[in-house]
PDB file of C-alpha atoms in Angstrom:
ATOM      1  CA  CYS A 782      35.824  40.839 130.178  1.00 77.00           C
ATOM      2  CA  VAL A 783      37.389  38.866 127.316  1.00 81.00           C
ATOM      3  CA  CYS A 784      40.131  36.272 127.582  1.00 80.00           C
ATOM      4  CA  CYS A 785      42.277  33.957 125.479  1.00 81.00           C
ATOM      5  CA  CYS A 786      44.566  31.124 126.572  1.00 81.00           C
ATOM      6  CA  ARG A 787      47.881  30.644 124.765  1.00 76.00           C
ATOM      7  CA  THR A 788      48.519  27.248 123.203  1.00 65.00           C
ATOM      8  CA  GLY A 789      50.158  25.088 125.852  1.00 76.00           C
ATOM      9  CA  GLY A 790      48.073  26.630 128.619  1.00 79.00           C
ATOM     10  CA  GLN A 791      50.864  28.510 130.400  1.00 84.00           C
ATOM     11  CA  TRP A 792      49.519  32.043 129.758  1.00 86.00           C
ATOM     12  CA  LEU A 793      46.089  33.662 129.790  1.00 89.00           C
ATOM     13  CA  ALA A 794      45.387  37.132 128.394  1.00 92.00           C
ATOM     14  CA  SER A 795      42.415  39.127 129.657  1.00 94.00           C
ATOM     15  CA  GLY A 796      40.956  42.391 128.440  1.00 94.00           C
ATOM     16  CA  SER A 797      38.444  44.566 130.240  1.00 94.00           C
ATOM     17  CA  ASP A 798      35.923  47.353 129.726  1.00 94.00           C
ATOM     18  CA  ASP A 799      38.224  49.658 131.721  1.00 94.00           C
ATOM     19  CA  GLY A 800      40.822  49.429 128.900  1.00 94.00           C
ATOM     20  CA  SER A 801      43.231  47.169 130.740  1.00 94.00           C
ATOM     21  CA  LEU A 802      44.931  44.170 129.166  1.00 94.00           C
ATOM     22  CA  ARG A 803      46.695  41.693 131.440  1.00 93.00           C
ATOM     23  CA  VAL A 804      48.735  38.524 130.968  1.00 91.00           C
ATOM     24  CA  TRP A 805      48.421  35.901 133.698  1.00 92.00           C
ATOM     25  CA  GLU A 806      50.533  32.860 134.482  1.00 90.00           C
ATOM     26  CA  VAL A 807      47.915  30.116 134.733  1.00 91.00           C
ATOM     27  CA  SER A 808      49.768  27.842 137.171  1.00 92.00           C
ATOM     28  CA  SER A 809      50.319  30.548 139.802  1.00 94.00           C
ATOM     29  CA  GLY A 810      47.510  33.015 139.040  1.00 93.00           C
ATOM     30  CA  ARG A 811      50.135  35.793 138.976  1.00 94.00           C
ATOM     31  CA  CYS A 812      49.687  38.844 136.736  1.00 93.00           C
ATOM     32  CA  CYS A 813      52.924  39.095 134.737  1.00 89.00           C
ATOM     33  CA  CYS A 814      52.238  42.084 132.469  1.00 87.00           C
ATOM     34  CA  SER A 815      49.618  44.760 132.141  1.00 90.00           C
ATOM     35  CA  TRP A 816      48.869  47.580 129.735  1.00 91.00           C
ATOM     36  CA  GLN A 817      46.337  50.408 129.860  1.00 94.00           C
ATOM     37  CA  LEU A 818      44.955  50.826 126.332  1.00 93.00           C
ATOM     38  CA  GLY A 819      42.527  53.689 126.965  1.00 93.00           C
ATOM     39  CA  GLU A 820      39.327  52.138 125.569  1.00 94.00           C
ATOM     40  CA  PRO A 821      37.386  48.924 126.256  1.00 95.00           C
ATOM     41  CA  VAL A 822      39.176  45.789 125.058  1.00 95.00           C
ATOM     42  CA  VAL A 823      36.638  43.806 123.034  1.00 94.00           C
ATOM     43  CA  CYS A 824      38.813  40.913 121.832  1.00 93.00           C
ATOM     44  CA  VAL A 825      42.260  39.427 122.538  1.00 94.00           C
ATOM     45  CA  ALA A 826      44.212  36.776 120.614  1.00 92.00           C
ATOM     46  CA  TRP A 827      47.691  35.259 120.669  1.00 89.00           C
ATOM     47  CA  CYS A 828      49.760  35.008 117.501  1.00 84.00           C
ATOM     48  CA  PRO A 829      49.536  31.351 116.401  1.00 84.00           C
ATOM     49  CA  ASN A 830      53.228  31.302 115.404  1.00 79.00           C
ATOM     50  CA  PRO A 831      55.123  30.089 118.497  1.00 73.00           C
ATOM     51  CA  ALA A 832      58.290  31.819 117.256  1.00 73.00           C
ATOM     52  CA  LEU A 833      56.530  35.203 117.616  1.00 74.00           C
ATOM     53  CA  GLN A 834      55.222  36.014 121.053  1.00 76.00           C
ATOM     54  CA  LEU A 835      52.679  38.642 120.029  1.00 82.00           C
ATOM     55  CA  LEU A 836      49.363  39.504 121.576  1.00 87.00           C
ATOM     56  CA  ALA A 837      46.638  41.285 119.571  1.00 90.00           C
ATOM     57  CA  ALA A 838      43.831  43.323 121.100  1.00 93.00           C
ATOM     58  CA  ALA A 839      40.812  44.968 119.477  1.00 94.00           C
ATOM     59  CA  VAL A 840      40.407  48.324 121.234  1.00 93.00           C
ATOM     60  CA  GLY A 841      37.727  50.665 119.932  1.00 88.00           C
ATOM     61  CA  SER A 842      38.374  50.884 116.172  1.00 90.00           C
ATOM     62  CA  ARG A 843      42.078  49.954 116.566  1.00 90.00           C
ATOM     63  CA  LEU A 844      44.006  46.701 116.463  1.00 90.00           C
ATOM     64  CA  VAL A 845      46.904  46.839 118.916  1.00 88.00           C
ATOM     65  CA  LEU A 846      49.859  44.429 118.603  1.00 85.00           C
ATOM     66  CA  LEU A 847      51.928  43.938 121.726  1.00 84.00           C
ATOM     67  CA  PRO A 848      55.217  42.020 121.919  1.00 78.00           C
ATOM     68  CA  PHE A 849      54.897  39.730 124.909  1.00 73.00           C
ATOM     69  CA  GLY A 850      58.397  40.030 126.367  1.00 61.00           C
ATOM     70  CA  LEU A 851      58.592  37.188 128.870  1.00 57.00           C
ATOM     71  CA  ALA A 852      60.521  34.857 126.562  1.00 55.00           C
ATOM     72  CA  GLY A 853      63.606  37.025 126.277  1.00 57.00           C
ATOM     73  CA  GLY A 854      66.370  37.020 123.702  1.00 61.00           C
ATOM     74  CA  GLU A 855      65.675  36.047 120.114  1.00 61.00           C
ATOM     75  CA  VAL A 856      61.936  35.443 120.594  1.00 56.00           C
ATOM     76  CA  GLU A 857      61.388  38.951 121.946  1.00 60.00           C
ATOM     77  CA  GLU A 858      63.463  40.525 119.142  1.00 65.00           C
ATOM     78  CA  ALA A 859      61.508  38.561 116.509  1.00 61.00           C
ATOM     79  CA  ALA A 860      58.232  39.815 117.991  1.00 56.00           C
ATOM     80  CA  LYS A 861      59.440  43.424 117.952  1.00 62.00           C
ATOM     81  CA  ALA A 862      60.651  43.074 114.360  1.00 64.00           C
ATOM     82  CA  ALA A 863      57.285  41.631 113.299  1.00 59.00           C
ATOM     83  CA  CYS A 864      55.583  44.769 114.636  1.00 58.00           C
ATOM     84  CA  GLN A 865      57.655  47.097 112.433  1.00 60.00           C
ATOM     85  CA  VAL A 866      55.886  48.517 109.390  1.00 52.00           C
ATOM     86  CA  LYS A 867      58.102  48.400 106.318  1.00 53.00           C
ATOM     87  CA  GLU A 868      57.856  51.314 103.923  1.00 50.00           C
ATOM     88  CA  GLY A 869      58.144  50.666 100.346  1.00 51.00           C
TER      89      GLY A 869
END
């Protein structure tokens, strides 16, 4: 199991050998989001930019970026836009 706490200590992300990635609310211990990524999660990290609520996970030979949609509104849209690959 791997884990990473978001700056401010409100959220904790955990990844597991079973391919699951979960986001926990530290104060309540409640699981707020979960994803099944299909391979063992070997590393997780939060985006250091507080304006972008993104979570990165190393899964097999892939890097997966996940918008963490608990902020709502503009923060969630900024995270989704940051995940778009621009052609050019």
